[in-house]
Coordinates of C-alpha atoms in Angstrom, one line a residue:
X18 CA 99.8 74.6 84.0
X19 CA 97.6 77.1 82.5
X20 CA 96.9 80.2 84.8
X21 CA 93.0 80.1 85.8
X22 CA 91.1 82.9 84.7
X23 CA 89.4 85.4 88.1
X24 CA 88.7 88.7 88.8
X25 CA 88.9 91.1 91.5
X26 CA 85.0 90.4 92.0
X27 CA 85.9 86.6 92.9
X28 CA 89.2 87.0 94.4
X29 CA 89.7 90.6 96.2
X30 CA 92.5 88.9 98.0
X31 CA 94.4 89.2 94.8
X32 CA 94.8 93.4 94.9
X33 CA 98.3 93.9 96.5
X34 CA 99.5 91.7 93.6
X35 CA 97.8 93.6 91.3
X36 CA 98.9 96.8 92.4
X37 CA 102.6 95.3 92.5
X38 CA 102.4 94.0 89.1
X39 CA 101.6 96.6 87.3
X40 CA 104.0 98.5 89.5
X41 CA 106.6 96.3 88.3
X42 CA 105.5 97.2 84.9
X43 CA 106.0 101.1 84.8
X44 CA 108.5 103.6 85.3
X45 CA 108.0 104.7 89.2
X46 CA 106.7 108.1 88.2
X47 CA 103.7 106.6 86.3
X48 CA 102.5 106.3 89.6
X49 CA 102.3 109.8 90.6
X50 CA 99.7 111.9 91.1
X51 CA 97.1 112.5 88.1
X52 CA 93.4 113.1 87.3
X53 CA 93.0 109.4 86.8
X54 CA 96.1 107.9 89.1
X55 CA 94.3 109.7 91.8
X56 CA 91.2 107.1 91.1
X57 CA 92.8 104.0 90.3
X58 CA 91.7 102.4 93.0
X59 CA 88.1 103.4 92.8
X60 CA 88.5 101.7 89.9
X61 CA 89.0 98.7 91.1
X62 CA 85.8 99.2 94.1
X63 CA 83.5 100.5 91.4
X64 CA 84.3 97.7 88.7
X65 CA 86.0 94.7 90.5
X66 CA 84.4 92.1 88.1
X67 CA 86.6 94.2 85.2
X68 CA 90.0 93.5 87.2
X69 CA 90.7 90.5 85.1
X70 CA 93.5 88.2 86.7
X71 CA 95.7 84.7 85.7
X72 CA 96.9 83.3 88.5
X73 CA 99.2 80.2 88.3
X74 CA 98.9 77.7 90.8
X75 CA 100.5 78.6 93.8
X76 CA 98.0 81.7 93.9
X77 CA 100.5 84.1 92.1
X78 CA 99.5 86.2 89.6
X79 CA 100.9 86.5 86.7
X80 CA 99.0 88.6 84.1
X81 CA 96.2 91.3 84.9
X82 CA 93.9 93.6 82.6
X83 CA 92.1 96.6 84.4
X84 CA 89.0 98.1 82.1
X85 CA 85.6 99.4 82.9
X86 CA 82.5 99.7 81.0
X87 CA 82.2 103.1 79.1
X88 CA 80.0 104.9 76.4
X89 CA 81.7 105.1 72.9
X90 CA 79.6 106.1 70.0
X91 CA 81.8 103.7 67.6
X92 CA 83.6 107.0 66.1
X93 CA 87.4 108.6 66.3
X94 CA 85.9 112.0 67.4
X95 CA 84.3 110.5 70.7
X96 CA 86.9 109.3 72.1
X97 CA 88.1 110.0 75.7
X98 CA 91.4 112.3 75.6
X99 CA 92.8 109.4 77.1
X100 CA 92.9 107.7 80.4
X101 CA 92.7 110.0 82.9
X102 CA 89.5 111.4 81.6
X103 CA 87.8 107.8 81.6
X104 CA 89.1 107.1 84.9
X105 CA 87.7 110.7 85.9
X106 CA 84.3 110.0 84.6
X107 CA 83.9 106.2 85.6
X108 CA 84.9 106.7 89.4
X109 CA 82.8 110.4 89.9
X110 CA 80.4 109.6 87.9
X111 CA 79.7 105.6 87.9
X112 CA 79.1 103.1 85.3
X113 CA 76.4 104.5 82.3
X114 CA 73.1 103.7 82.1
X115 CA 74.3 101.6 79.1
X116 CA 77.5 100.8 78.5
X117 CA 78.7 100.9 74.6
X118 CA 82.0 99.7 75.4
X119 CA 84.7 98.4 77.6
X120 CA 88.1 100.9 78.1
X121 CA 90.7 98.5 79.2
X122 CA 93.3 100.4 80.9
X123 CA 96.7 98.5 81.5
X124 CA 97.4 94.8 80.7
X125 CA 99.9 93.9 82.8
X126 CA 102.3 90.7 82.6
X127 CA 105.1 89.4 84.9
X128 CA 108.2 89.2 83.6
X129 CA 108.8 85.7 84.0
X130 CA 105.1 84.7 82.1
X131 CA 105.5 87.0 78.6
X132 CA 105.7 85.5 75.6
X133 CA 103.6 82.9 76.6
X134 CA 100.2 84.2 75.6
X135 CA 98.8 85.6 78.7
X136 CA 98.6 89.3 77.4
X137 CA 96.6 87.7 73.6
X138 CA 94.0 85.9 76.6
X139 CA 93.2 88.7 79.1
X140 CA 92.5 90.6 75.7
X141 CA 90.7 87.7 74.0
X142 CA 88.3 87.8 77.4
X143 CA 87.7 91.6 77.1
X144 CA 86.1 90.9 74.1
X145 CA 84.1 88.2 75.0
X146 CA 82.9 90.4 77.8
X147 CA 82.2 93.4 75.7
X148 CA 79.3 91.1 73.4
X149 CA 77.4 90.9 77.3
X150 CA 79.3 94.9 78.5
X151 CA 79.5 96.7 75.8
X152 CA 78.5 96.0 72.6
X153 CA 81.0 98.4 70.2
X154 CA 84.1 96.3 71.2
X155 CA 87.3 96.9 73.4
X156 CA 88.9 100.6 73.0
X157 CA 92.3 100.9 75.1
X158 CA 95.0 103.9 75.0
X159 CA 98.2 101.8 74.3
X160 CA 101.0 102.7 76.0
X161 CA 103.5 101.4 73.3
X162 CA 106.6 99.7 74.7
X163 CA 109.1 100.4 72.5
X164 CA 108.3 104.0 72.1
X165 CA 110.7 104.9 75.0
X166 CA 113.3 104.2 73.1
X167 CA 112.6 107.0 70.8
X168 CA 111.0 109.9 73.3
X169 CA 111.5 112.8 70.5
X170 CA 109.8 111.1 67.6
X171 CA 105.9 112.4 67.8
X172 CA 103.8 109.4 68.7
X173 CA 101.7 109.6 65.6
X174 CA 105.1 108.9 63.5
X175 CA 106.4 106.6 65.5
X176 CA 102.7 104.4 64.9
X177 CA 103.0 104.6 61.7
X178 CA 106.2 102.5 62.0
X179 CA 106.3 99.5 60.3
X180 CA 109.3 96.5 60.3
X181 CA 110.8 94.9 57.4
X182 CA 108.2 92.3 57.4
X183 CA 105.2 95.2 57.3
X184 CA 104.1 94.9 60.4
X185 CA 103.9 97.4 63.0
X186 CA 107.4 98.1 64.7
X187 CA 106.2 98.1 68.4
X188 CA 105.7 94.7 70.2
X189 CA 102.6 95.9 71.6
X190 CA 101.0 97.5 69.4
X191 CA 101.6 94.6 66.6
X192 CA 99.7 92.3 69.0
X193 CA 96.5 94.4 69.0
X194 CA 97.0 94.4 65.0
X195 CA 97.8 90.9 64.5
X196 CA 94.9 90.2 66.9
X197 CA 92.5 92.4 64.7
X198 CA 92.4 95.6 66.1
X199 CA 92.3 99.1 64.2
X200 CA 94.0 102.2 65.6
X201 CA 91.9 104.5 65.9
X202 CA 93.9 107.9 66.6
X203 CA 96.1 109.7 69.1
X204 CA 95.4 110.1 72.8
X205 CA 97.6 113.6 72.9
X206 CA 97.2 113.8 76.6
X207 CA 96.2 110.7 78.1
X208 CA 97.6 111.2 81.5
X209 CA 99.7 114.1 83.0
X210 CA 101.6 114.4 85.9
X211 CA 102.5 117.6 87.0
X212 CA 104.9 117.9 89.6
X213 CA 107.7 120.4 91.1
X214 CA 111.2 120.5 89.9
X215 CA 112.3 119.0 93.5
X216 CA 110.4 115.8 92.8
X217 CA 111.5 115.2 89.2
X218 CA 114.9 115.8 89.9
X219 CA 115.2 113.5 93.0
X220 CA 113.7 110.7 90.9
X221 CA 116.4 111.3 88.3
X222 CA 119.1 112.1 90.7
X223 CA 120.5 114.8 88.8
X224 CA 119.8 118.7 88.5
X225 CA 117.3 120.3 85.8
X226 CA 119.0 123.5 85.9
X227 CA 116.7 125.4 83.4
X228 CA 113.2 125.3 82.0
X229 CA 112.7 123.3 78.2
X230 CA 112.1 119.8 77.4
X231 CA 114.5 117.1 79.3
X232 CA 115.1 113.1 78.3
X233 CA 112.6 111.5 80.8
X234 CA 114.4 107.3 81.3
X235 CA 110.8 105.4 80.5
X236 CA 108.9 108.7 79.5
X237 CA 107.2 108.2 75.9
X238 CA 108.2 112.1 75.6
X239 CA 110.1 114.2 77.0
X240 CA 109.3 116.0 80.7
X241 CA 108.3 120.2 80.1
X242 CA 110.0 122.1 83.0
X243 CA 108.6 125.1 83.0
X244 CA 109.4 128.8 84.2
X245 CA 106.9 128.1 87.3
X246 CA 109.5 125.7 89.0
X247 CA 107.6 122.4 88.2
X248 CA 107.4 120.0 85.6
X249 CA 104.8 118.2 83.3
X250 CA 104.9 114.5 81.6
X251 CA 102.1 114.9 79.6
X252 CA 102.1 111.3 77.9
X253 CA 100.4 110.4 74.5
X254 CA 98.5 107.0 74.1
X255 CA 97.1 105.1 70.6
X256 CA 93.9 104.7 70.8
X257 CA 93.1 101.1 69.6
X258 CA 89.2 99.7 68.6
X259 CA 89.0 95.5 69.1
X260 CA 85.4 94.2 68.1
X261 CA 83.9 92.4 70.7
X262 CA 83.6 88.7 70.4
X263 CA 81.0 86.8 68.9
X264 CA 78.4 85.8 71.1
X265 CA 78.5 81.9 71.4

């Protein structure tokens, strides 16, 4: 059966699986405490109609995309750093006055449901709701899946990756591509999590004896400990423009 289409608008029952899904979905300490982590869930009270959600028919979701409407000149320059600072400004600040463009955050898909679409759909309704939202498209800072894998390559190398076939090396990233989407540029510092030593070194369960850069398992870079007795994940995004859809 194919999962029915809601929102967090319709259905606010549906938030502890959302919050479980995408928790499902990340390494444990993408969940710390950031700028933006700290306002997730004013997200989600500010913009509930933009908490898209497929839910299957017992009433378990499967797939979820989290976005908000944002003002994007159409240009690489304006872009947010990344998505703590959208979060930041969306949640203090409140939607614009007129919204140029929907950020979508996180698309999020059970591990029982991928390969079957759900991710191309949730991203296929952003851009239908961008022609009513936000007329310059979709932007989103990909978080590229593979990309642990290779934590001391520099992001904008490892984007510029491409398979035998030509196409972009990272799963993710290939389906904005082969969807029609253009990168756009590098979000350097799209979240950081800043934490002391303690912390990091409980959730690795094993010592970092000595400040420099340490292997972080699911990190897209490395973790900084610095001097100061705390560490810093400071994690780079792609930037990615999809048009929005044309208005039927």
């Amino acid at each position: 059966m194919n999962p029915a289409l809601t929102d967090l608008a319709r259905d606010p029952w549906l938030l502890p699986q959302l919050d479980a899904l995408i928790g499902a979905n990340m390494p444990a300490f993408m969940s710390w405490e950031s700028p933006g982590n700290w306002r997730w869930h004013g997200m989600y009270d500010r913009y509930p109609a933009h908490q898209l959600c497929l839910v299957d028919g017992d009433g378990r979701l499967v797939a979820a995309a989290n976005g908000l409407p944002v003002r994007w000149d159409g240009t690489a320059s304006s872009l947010p750093s990344g998505s703590d600072e959208v979060l930041v400004e969306a949640v203090d600040h409140g939607p614009p006055a007129r919204p140029e463009a929907l950020c979508m955050l996180s698309v999020s898909v059970d591990p029982v449901h991928r390969a079957a679409g759900h991710a191309e759909r949730l991203l296929t309704e952003a851009r239908r709701l961008a022609a009513e939202d936000g007329p310059r498209g979709v932007i989103i800072p990909v978080r590229p899946t593979r990309k642990p894998r290779y934590p001391l390559i520099p992001i904008e190398t490892y984007a510029a990756w491409s398979g035998p076939d030509g196409r972009c090396f990272d799963p993710w990233l290939r389906t904005h591509l082969d969807l029609g989407a253009r990168q756009l540029g590098i979000a350097a510092a799209s979240l950081v999590i800043r934490q002391p030593v303690e912390r990091w070194e409980a959730e690795l369960g094993h010592p970092l004896p000595g400040p420099g850069d340490h292997v972080l398992p699911g990190g897209l870079v490395p973790l900084r400990v610095g001097e100061d007795g705390h560490g810093t994940y400071t994690e780079p995004n792609v930037w990615v423009h999809h048009t929005a859809a044309p208005r039927s």
